[in-house]
Structure formats: C-alpha cells, structure tokens
Short mmCIF file of C-alpha atoms in Angstrom, two decimals:
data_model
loop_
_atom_site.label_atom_id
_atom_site.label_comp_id
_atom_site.label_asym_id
_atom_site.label_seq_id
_atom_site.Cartn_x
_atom_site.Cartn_y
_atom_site.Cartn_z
CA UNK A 25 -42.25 138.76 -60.51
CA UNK A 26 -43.21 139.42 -56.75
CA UNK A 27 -46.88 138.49 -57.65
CA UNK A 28 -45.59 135.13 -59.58
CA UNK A 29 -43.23 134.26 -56.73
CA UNK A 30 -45.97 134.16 -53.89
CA UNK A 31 -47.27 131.11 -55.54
CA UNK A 32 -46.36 127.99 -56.53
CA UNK A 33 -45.71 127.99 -60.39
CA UNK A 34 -42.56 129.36 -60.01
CA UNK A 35 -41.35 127.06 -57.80
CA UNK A 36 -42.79 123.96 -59.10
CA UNK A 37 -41.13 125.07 -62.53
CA UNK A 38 -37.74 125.67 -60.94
CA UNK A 39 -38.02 122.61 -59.41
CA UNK A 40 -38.57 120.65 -62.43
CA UNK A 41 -35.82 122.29 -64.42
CA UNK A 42 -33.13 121.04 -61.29
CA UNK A 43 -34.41 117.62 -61.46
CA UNK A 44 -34.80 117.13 -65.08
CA UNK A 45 -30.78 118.92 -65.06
CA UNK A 46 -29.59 116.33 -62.98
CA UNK A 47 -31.72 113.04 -64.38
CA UNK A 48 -29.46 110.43 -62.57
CA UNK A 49 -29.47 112.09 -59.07
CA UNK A 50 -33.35 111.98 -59.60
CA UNK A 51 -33.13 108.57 -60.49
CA UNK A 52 -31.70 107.50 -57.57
CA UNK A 53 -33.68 108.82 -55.40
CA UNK A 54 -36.40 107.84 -56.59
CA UNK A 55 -35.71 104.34 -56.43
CA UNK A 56 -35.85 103.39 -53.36
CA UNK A 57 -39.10 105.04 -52.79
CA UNK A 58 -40.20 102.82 -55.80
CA UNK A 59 -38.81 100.02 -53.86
CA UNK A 60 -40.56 100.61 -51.19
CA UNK A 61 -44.04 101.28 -52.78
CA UNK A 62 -43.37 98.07 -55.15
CA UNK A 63 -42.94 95.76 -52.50
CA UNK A 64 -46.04 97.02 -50.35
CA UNK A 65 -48.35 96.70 -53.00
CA UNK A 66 -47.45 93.49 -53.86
CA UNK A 67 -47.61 92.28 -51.11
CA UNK A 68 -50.78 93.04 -50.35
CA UNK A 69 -52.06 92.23 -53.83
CA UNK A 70 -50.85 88.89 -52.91
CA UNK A 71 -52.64 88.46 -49.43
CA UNK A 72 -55.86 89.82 -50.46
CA UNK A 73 -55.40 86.84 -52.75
CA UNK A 74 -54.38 84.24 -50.48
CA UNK A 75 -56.84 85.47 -48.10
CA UNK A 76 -59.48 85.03 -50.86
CA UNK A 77 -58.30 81.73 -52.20
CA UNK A 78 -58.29 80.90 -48.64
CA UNK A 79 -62.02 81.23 -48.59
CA UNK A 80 -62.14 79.05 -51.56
CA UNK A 81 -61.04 76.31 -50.27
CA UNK A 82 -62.41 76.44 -46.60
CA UNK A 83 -65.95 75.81 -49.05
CA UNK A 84 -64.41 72.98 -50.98
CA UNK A 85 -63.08 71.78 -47.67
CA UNK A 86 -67.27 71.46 -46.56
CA UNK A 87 -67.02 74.27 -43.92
CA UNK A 88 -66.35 74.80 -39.44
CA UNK A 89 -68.73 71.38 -39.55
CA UNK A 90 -66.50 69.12 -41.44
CA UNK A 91 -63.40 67.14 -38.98
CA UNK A 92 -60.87 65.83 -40.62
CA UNK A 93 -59.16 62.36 -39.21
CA UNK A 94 -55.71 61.27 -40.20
CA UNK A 95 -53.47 59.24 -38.96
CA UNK A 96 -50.22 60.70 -37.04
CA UNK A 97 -46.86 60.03 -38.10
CA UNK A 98 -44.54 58.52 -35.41
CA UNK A 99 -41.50 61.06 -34.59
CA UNK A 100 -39.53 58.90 -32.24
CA UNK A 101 -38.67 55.37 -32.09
CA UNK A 102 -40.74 55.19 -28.84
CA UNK A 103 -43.74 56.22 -30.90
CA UNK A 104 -42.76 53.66 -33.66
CA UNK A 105 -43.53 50.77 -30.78
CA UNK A 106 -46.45 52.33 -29.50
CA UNK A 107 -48.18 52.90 -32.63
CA UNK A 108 -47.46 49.43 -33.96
CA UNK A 109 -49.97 48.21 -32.23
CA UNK A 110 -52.02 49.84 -33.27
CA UNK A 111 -54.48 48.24 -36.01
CA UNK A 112 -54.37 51.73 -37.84
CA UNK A 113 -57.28 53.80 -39.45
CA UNK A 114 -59.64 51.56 -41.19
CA UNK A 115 -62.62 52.72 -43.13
CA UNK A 116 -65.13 50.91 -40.66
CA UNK A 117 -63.48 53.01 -38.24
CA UNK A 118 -66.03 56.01 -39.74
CA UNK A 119 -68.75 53.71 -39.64
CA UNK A 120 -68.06 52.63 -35.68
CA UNK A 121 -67.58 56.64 -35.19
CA UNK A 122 -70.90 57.46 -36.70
CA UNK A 123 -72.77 54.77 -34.42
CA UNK A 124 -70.85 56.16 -31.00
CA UNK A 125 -70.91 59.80 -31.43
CA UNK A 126 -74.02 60.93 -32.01
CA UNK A 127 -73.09 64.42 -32.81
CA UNK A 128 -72.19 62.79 -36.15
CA UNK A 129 -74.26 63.32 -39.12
CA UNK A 130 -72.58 61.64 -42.18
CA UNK A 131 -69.71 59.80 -42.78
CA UNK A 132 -67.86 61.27 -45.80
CA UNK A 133 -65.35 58.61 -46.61
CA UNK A 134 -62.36 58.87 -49.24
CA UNK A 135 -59.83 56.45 -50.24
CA UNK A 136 -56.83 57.59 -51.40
CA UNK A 137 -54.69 54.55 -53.91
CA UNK A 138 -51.45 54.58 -55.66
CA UNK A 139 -53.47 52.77 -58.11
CA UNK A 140 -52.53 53.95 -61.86
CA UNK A 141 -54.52 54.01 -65.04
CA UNK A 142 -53.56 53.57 -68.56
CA UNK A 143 -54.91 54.46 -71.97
CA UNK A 144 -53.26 53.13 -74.92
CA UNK A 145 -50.33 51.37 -73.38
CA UNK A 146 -48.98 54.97 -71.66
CA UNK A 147 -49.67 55.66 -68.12
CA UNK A 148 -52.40 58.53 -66.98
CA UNK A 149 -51.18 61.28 -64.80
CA UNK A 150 -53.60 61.42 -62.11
CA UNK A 151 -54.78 60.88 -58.23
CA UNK A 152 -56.79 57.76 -57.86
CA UNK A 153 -59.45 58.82 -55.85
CA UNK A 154 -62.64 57.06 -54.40
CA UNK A 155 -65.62 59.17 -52.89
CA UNK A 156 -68.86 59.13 -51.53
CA UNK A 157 -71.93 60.72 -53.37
CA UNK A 158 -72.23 63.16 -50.49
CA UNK A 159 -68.99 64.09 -51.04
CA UNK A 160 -69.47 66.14 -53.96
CA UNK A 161 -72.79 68.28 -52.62
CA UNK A 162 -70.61 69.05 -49.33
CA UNK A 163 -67.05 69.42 -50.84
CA UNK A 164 -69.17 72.17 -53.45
CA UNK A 165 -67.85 69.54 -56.67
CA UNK A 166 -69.26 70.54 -59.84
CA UNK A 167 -69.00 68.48 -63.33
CA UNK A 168 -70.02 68.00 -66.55
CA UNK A 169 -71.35 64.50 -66.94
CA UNK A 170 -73.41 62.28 -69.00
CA UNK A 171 -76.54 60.89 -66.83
CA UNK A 172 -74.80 57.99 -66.08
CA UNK A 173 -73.27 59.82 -63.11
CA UNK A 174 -76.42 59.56 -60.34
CA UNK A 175 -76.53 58.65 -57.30
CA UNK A 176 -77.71 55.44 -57.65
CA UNK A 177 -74.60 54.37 -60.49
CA UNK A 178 -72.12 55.83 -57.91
CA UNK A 179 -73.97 54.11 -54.60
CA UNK A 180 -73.64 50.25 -55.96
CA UNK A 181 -70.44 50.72 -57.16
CA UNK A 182 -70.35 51.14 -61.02
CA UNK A 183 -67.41 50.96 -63.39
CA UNK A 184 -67.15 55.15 -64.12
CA UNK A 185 -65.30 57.98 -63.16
CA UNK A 186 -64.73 61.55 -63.32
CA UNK A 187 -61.67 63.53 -64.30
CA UNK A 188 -60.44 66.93 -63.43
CA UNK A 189 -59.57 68.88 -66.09
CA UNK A 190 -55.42 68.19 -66.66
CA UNK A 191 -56.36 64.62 -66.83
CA UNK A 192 -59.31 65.46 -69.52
CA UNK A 193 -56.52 67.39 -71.31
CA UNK A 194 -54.19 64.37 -70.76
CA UNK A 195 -56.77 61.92 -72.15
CA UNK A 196 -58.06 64.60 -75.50
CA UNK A 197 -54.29 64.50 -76.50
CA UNK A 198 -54.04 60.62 -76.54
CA UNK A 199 -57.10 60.07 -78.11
CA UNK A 200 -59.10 62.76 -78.96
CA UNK A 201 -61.80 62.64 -76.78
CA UNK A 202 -62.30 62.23 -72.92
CA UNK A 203 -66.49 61.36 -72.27
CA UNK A 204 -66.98 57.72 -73.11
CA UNK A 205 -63.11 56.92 -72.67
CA UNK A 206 -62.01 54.11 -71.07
CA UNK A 207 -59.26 53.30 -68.99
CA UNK A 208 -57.68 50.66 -67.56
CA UNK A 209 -55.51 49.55 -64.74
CA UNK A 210 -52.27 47.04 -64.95
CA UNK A 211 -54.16 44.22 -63.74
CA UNK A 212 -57.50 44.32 -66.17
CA UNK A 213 -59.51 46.77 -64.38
CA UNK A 214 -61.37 49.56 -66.53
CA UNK A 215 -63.58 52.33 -66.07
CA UNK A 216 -65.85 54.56 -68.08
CA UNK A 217 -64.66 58.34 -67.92
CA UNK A 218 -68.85 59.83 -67.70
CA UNK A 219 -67.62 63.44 -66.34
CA UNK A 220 -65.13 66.31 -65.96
CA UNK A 221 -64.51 68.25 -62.77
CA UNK A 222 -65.05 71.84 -63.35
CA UNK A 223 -61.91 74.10 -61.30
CA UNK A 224 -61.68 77.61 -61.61
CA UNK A 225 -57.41 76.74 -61.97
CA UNK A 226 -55.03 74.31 -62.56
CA UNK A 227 -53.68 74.60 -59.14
CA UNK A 228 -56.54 73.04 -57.99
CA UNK A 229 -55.61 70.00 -56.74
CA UNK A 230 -59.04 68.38 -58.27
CA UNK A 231 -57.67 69.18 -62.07
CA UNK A 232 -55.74 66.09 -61.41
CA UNK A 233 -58.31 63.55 -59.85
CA UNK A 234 -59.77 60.13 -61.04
CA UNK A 235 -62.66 60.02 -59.07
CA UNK A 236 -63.71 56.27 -59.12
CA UNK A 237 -66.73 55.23 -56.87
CA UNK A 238 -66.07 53.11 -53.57
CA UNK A 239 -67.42 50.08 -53.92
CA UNK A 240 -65.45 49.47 -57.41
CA UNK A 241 -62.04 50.55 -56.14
CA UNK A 242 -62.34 47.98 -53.06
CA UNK A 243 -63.35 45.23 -55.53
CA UNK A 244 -60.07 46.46 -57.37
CA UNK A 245 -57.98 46.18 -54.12
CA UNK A 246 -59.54 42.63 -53.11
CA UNK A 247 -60.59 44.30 -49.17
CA UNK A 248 -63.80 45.93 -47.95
CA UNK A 249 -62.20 47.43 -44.68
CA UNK A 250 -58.96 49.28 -46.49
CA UNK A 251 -56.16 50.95 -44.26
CA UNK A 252 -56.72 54.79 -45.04
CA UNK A 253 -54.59 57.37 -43.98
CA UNK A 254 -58.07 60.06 -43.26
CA UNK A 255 -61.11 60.80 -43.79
CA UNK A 256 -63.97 62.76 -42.66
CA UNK A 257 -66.60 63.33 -40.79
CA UNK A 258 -69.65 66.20 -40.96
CA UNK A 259 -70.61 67.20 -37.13
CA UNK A 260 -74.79 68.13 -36.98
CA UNK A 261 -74.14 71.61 -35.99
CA UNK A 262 -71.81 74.25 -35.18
CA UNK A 263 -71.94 74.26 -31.35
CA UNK A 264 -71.03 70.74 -30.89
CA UNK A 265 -67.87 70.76 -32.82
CA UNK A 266 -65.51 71.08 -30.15
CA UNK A 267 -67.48 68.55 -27.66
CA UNK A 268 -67.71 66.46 -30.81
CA UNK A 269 -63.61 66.65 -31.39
CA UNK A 270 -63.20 65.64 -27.76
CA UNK A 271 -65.80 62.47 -28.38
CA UNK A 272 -63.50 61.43 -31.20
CA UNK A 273 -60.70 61.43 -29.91
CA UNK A 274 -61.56 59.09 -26.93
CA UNK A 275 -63.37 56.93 -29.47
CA UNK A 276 -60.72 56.48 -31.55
CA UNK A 277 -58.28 55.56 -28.20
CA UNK A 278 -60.66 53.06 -27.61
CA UNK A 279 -61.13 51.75 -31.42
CA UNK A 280 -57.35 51.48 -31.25
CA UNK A 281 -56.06 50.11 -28.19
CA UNK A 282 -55.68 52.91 -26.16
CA UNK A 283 -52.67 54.27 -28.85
CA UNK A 284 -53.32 57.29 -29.53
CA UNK A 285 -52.32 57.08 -33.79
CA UNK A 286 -54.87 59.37 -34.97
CA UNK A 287 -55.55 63.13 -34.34
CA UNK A 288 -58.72 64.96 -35.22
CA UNK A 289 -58.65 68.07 -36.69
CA UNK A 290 -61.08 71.13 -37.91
CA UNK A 291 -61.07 72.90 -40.86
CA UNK A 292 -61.17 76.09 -38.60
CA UNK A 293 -57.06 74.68 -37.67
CA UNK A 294 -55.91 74.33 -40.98
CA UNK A 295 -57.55 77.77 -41.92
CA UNK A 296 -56.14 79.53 -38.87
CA UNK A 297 -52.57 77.83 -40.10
CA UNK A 298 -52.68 79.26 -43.30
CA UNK A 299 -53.47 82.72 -42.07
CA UNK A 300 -50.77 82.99 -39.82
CA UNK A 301 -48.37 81.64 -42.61
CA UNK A 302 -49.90 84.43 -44.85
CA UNK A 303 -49.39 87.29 -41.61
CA UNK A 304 -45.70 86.07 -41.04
CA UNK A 305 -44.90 86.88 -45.48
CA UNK A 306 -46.94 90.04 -44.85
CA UNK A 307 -45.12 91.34 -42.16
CA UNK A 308 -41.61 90.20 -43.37
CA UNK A 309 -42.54 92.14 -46.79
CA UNK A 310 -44.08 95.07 -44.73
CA UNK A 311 -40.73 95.61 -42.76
CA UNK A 312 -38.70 95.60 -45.82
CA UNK A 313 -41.22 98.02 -47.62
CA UNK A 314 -40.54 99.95 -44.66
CA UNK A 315 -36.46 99.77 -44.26
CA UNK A 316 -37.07 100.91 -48.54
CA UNK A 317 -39.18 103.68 -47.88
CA UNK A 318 -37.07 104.62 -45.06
CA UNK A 319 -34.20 104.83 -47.22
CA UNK A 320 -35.32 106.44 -49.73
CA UNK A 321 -36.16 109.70 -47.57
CA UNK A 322 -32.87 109.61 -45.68
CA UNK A 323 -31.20 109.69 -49.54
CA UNK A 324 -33.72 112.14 -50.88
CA UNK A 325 -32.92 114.26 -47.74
CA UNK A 326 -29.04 113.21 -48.08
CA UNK A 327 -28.88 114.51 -51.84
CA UNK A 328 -30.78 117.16 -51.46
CA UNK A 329 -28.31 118.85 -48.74
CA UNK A 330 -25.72 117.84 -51.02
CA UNK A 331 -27.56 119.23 -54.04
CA UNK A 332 -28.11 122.50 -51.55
CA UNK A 333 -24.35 122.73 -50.75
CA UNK A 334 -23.48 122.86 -54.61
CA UNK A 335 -26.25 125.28 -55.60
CA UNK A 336 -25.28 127.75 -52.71
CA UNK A 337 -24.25 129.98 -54.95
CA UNK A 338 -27.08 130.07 -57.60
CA UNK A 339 -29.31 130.44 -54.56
CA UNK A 340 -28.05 133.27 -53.26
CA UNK A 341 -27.86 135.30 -56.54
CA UNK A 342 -32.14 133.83 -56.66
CA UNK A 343 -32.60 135.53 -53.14
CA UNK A 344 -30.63 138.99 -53.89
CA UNK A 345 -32.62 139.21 -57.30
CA UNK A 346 -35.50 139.26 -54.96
CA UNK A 347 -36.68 135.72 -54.38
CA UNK A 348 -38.60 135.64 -51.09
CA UNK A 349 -37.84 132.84 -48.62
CA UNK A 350 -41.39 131.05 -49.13
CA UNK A 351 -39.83 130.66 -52.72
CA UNK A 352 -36.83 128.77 -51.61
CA UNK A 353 -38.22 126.56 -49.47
CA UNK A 354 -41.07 125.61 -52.34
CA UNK A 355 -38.85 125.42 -54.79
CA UNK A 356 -36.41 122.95 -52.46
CA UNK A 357 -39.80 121.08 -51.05
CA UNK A 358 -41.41 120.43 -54.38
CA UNK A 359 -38.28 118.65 -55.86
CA UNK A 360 -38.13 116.38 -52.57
CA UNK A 361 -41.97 115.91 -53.43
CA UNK A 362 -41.70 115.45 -57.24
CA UNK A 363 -38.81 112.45 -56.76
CA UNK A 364 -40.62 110.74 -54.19
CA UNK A 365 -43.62 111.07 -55.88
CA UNK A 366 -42.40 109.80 -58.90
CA UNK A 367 -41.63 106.84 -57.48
CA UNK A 368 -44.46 106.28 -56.18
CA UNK A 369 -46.13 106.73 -59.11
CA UNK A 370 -43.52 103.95 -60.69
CA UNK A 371 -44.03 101.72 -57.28
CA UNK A 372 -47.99 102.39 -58.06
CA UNK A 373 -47.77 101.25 -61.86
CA UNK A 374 -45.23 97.84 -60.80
CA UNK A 375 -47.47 97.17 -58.05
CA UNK A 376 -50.52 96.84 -60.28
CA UNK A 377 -48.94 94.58 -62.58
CA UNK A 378 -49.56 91.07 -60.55
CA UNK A 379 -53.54 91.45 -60.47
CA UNK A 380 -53.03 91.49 -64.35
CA UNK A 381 -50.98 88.46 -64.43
CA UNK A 382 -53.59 85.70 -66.10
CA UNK A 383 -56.23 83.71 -63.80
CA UNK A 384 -54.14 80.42 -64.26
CA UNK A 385 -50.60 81.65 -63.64
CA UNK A 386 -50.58 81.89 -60.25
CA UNK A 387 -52.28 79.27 -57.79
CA UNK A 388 -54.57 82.34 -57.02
CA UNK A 389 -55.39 85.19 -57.96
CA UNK A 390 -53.82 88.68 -57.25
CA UNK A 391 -56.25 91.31 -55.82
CA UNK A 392 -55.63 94.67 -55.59
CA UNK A 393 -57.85 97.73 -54.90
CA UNK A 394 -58.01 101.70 -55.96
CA UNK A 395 -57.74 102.37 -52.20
CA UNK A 396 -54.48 100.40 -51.93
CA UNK A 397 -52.40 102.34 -54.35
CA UNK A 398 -54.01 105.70 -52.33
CA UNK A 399 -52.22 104.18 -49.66
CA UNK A 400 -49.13 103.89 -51.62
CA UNK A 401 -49.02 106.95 -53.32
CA UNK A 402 -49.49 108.69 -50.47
CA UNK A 403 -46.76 106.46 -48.26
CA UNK A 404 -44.59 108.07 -51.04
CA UNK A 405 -45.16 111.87 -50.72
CA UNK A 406 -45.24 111.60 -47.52
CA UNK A 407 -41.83 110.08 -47.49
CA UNK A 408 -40.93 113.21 -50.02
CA UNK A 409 -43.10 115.53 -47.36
CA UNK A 410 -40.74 114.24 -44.39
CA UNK A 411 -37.40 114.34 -46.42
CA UNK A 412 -37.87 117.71 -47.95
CA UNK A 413 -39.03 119.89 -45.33
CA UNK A 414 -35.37 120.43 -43.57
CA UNK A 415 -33.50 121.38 -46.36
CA UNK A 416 -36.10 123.53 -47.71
CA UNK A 417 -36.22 125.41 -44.18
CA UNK A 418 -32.32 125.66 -44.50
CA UNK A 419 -32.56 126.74 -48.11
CA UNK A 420 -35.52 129.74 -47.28
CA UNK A 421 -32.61 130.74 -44.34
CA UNK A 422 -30.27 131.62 -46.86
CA UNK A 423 -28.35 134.75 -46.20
CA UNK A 424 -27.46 136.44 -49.91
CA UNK A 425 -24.42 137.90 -49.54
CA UNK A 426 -22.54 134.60 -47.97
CA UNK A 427 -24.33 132.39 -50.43
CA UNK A 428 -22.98 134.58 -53.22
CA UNK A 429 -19.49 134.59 -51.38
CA UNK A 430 -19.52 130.61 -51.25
#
C-alpha cells in the first residue's frame, strides 16, 4: 500500500470515486469553467472569421488603391442650407476628377437605381445596378455567361445583364430557367439575363444584383449626367493615395461651390472600422470568458473546502490507516483538476461546434484552430491547478486524531 500510495493511481482513483459520489456538486463546478472555455472559443472562432471575411471583401472592394466618393449626409439644419447649393455628385464629376488629378488612373463608375424588374407580371427581388467593364476585373467579379457578355456588348450599352445567384434562384422558380430570360421594367424596358455572378455565400451582397450596363440604364432614366450618391476612383499607385485623397477633396470643393457635400474615403478606413468593431466584441467576450473562468475556480475552490469540511472525518481515518500527506493533497488536487478539466473538455467540444455550422449559415465562416482549443484546455486546468492547490495543502495538513474527533 505504501508503494501504491507514493504515486498517483491511488489518488486519481480516489478522486474519481468522490466526484462520481457526488455527480451534481461536480456538475456545478464544472460549469462555469465550461462557460468560460465556451465563450472564449467562440469567440475567437468568430474573429478569425470576421477577420478572414474581412480580407474577402477588402479584394472585392479593389484593394489600398481604390477611393471611394459619396456624398455626406447633412446633420444639422445649418448643413441642410449649405449643402443645398450644392449641385450634388454627378457622374461627370468622375470624369472632371480623372482630367484634374492626375494621380488618377480609371474611373470606376456605378449607378445605383430604385429601378425594379418584372418577369411574368410579379416583381424581381433585386439591386439595380449599372457598372463599368473594369469594374468586374478590379472588384475580382466572376460569372458564368454566354459570350454575349464582352467588353465590347457591355461598352456601347447593350440590352443584358447579370444576376447574382438569389435572383437566378428567384428567376429558375418563376420560369424555369435564368440564361436567355428576359425581364422587364414598368415602363417597357427589357433586358437579356446572359450571366450569373458566382459568390462563395448568400450574404454576399452581389447574390442579389442586376447588373445592367451604363449606357442602357441612362437611356432608361432619360439623363446622361445622373445624381449618384458614390462612386470610385482607382489611384496609380500606393504612395500617392493619401496626396491623392487630399487632391480630391479640394477638387470636389471646387466642382461644388466651395460646399464641402462629399467626403473621400479609402478602403484602408472602412477596413480599419471593421477591425476595431471586431476588437471591441472580442474584448467584451474575452472579459466575460474571464469573470466565467474566474468563477468557476473561486466555486471549485469554495466546494471543495466545503467538500473538505464534510469529509474531515473520512480523511482522518485515510491518514491514521497510513495515508501519507503527498496522498491527500493528490487525491484533493486531482478532483479540483478532473472538474475543471472536464469542463474544459465540454467548453472544448461546444466551442468547436460553430466552425461546423454550414458555409451559408452564417455571413462568414467560423474558423477555429487545434492550437486554440490547447489554449482552452489548458485555461481550464489551470483554473483547476489554481483552485485546487489550497485545499489540497490544507487537506495533506491534516492532523488524525482531530480529524477523527470531528
């Protein structure tokens, strides 16, 4: 028995026959570690998939070279005067840009209409969009498409389109087919649907685009200088972005009266934006994983002196029968380790269950790695470490003949 107890069979044995005696105390403390472990690996399950989403769409956004214009939204009546006279953003605006600023390398124009299509008498859920050719090479489109869609077709302006994929799903329903369909607007105008926008989800905000070509949609809305609320513009090369920014701006003051209605912005900003959204959720959900994790050792460490204080007895007859103090304090340590542990492993097994979750579900996609639930699992022993090592010390100080007396 002396050669068994110097180990840590014994112990480990004795520890699982308390726990599995008392399955509800166990429970409980477990769960909070579990919590705790949960939370953190979802969490970062989810930002590793923000972060790489993210990426995604800085691409489909054409990169640091691409500025965005837009017109500002007055927030004051003051503001309301000023930018009223304004004439707005027009799309020759671009084209004046282009000729002033001669960082600029290409105009990449869209047009945004609350222009709706119909097939069969029932209205077509989808963004009306007009583009550029160049938009699709630097916005990374791809499509399947009959050869009408070239360059040359989209350049003078002719009567087809592409549809994202919800649309193409829209249009198969109603009639079975979406290449070669036709649709039509209120007032007569029709186009030929020639392709389908390929997305890797239907969160993509291009599943639900009509991409119609420019030159047709201005026919459609009688104007070939349309008020657009932005647009871009690609800059030659990295360096000159910011000097090109500053040239824009002053541009557009002097396009516009001196009002200053529209703001230029980088797709650096908007990326920056959303990572500092994503850091904020991440550290909220980090300092709750933390106040869980926290918890659970102060109740592991909580129940365990109260499980102590009950078992005082039992103890003490263990320590007379010749139980060495090393065996107390295993026995005591490995059952803080076991719980904790256990729900970490249950923390572990949740947290996996997001990256699982199917491509389309989410409006990205999960990520998680082996070395993140390391880090969890071992956030949770060492929790059940740091909770069990005090009453195990008081539990190896045992002194037999008042234990037995208690």
């Amino acid at each position: 028995m002396a050669v068994a107890t110097r180990g840590w069979v014994l112990p480990f044995q004795l520890a699982v026959q308390e726990l599995a005696s008392h399955k509800m105390r166990s429970a409980i403390s477990s769960f909070a570690v579990f919590l705790g472990v949960a939370a953190y690996l979802v969490m970062t399950s989810f930002s590793a998939g923000m972060q790489e989403q993210n990426t995604k769409t800085f691409l489909k956004m054409g990169g640091a070279q691409v500025l965005t214009i837009e017109t500002m939204q007055a927030r004051n009546p003051g503001e309301q005067v000023l930018f009223a006279k304004s004439p707005g953003l027009h799309l020759a605006d671009f084209t004046a840009l282009r000729q002033r600023v001669p960082e600029v390398e290409q105009v990449l124009p869209q047009i945004s209409s609350n222009l709706q299509f119909r097939i069969g008498g029932r209205r077509l859920r989808g963004m009306v969009l007009a583009q550029a050719w160049d938009n699709f090479a630097e916005y990374n489109y791809s499509f399947d498409s009959t050869g009408e869609v070239n360059r040359a077709n989209w350049d003078r302006g002719a009567a087809i389109a592409l549809v994202g994929s919800r649309v193409a799903d829209d249009l198969r329903k109603a009639t079975g087919k979406v290449i070669g369909q036709e649709m039509s607007l209120q007032n007569g105008g029709r186009v030929k649907v020639a392709g389908v926008i390929q997305t890797d989800s239907k969160f993509d905000r291009r599943s639900s685009e009509i991409d119609v070509t420019i030159p047709w949609i201005l026919r459609e809305l009688g104007t070939d200088n349309p008020v657009i609320p932005s647009s871009a513009l690609k800059i030659r090369d990295l360096d000159s972005v910011p000097s090109s920014v500053v040239a824009l701006k002053a541009e557009l003051l002097s396009l516009h009266r001196g009002v200053p209605d529209a703001d230029v912005t980088t797709n650096d900003d908007a990326m920056q934006d959303s990572k500092q959204a994503i850091f904020v959720m991440a550290l909220v959900t980090g300092i709750i994983s933390a106040i869980a994790l926290v918890s659970g050792g102060v109740g592991i460490l909580n129940i365990l002196f109260a499980s102590l204080a009950s078992r005082i007895r039992d103890l003490g007859i263990h320590k007379a029968m010749g139980a060495t103090p090393r065996t107390l304090f295993r026995q005591v340590f490995m059952e803080a380790f076991l719980v904790s542990g256990l729900g970490g492993l249950m923390g572990c097994i949740t947290g996996i269950l997001p990256s699982l979750i199917a491509k389309n579900a989410l409006p990205f996609q999960p990520v998680l790695g082996v070395f993140d639930l390391l880090c969890g699992l071992a956030l949770a022993l060492g929790i059940g470490v740091g909770a069990g090592i005090l009453p195990a010390l008081k539990a190896s100080k045992l002194d037999p003949v008042e234990a037995m007396r208690a």
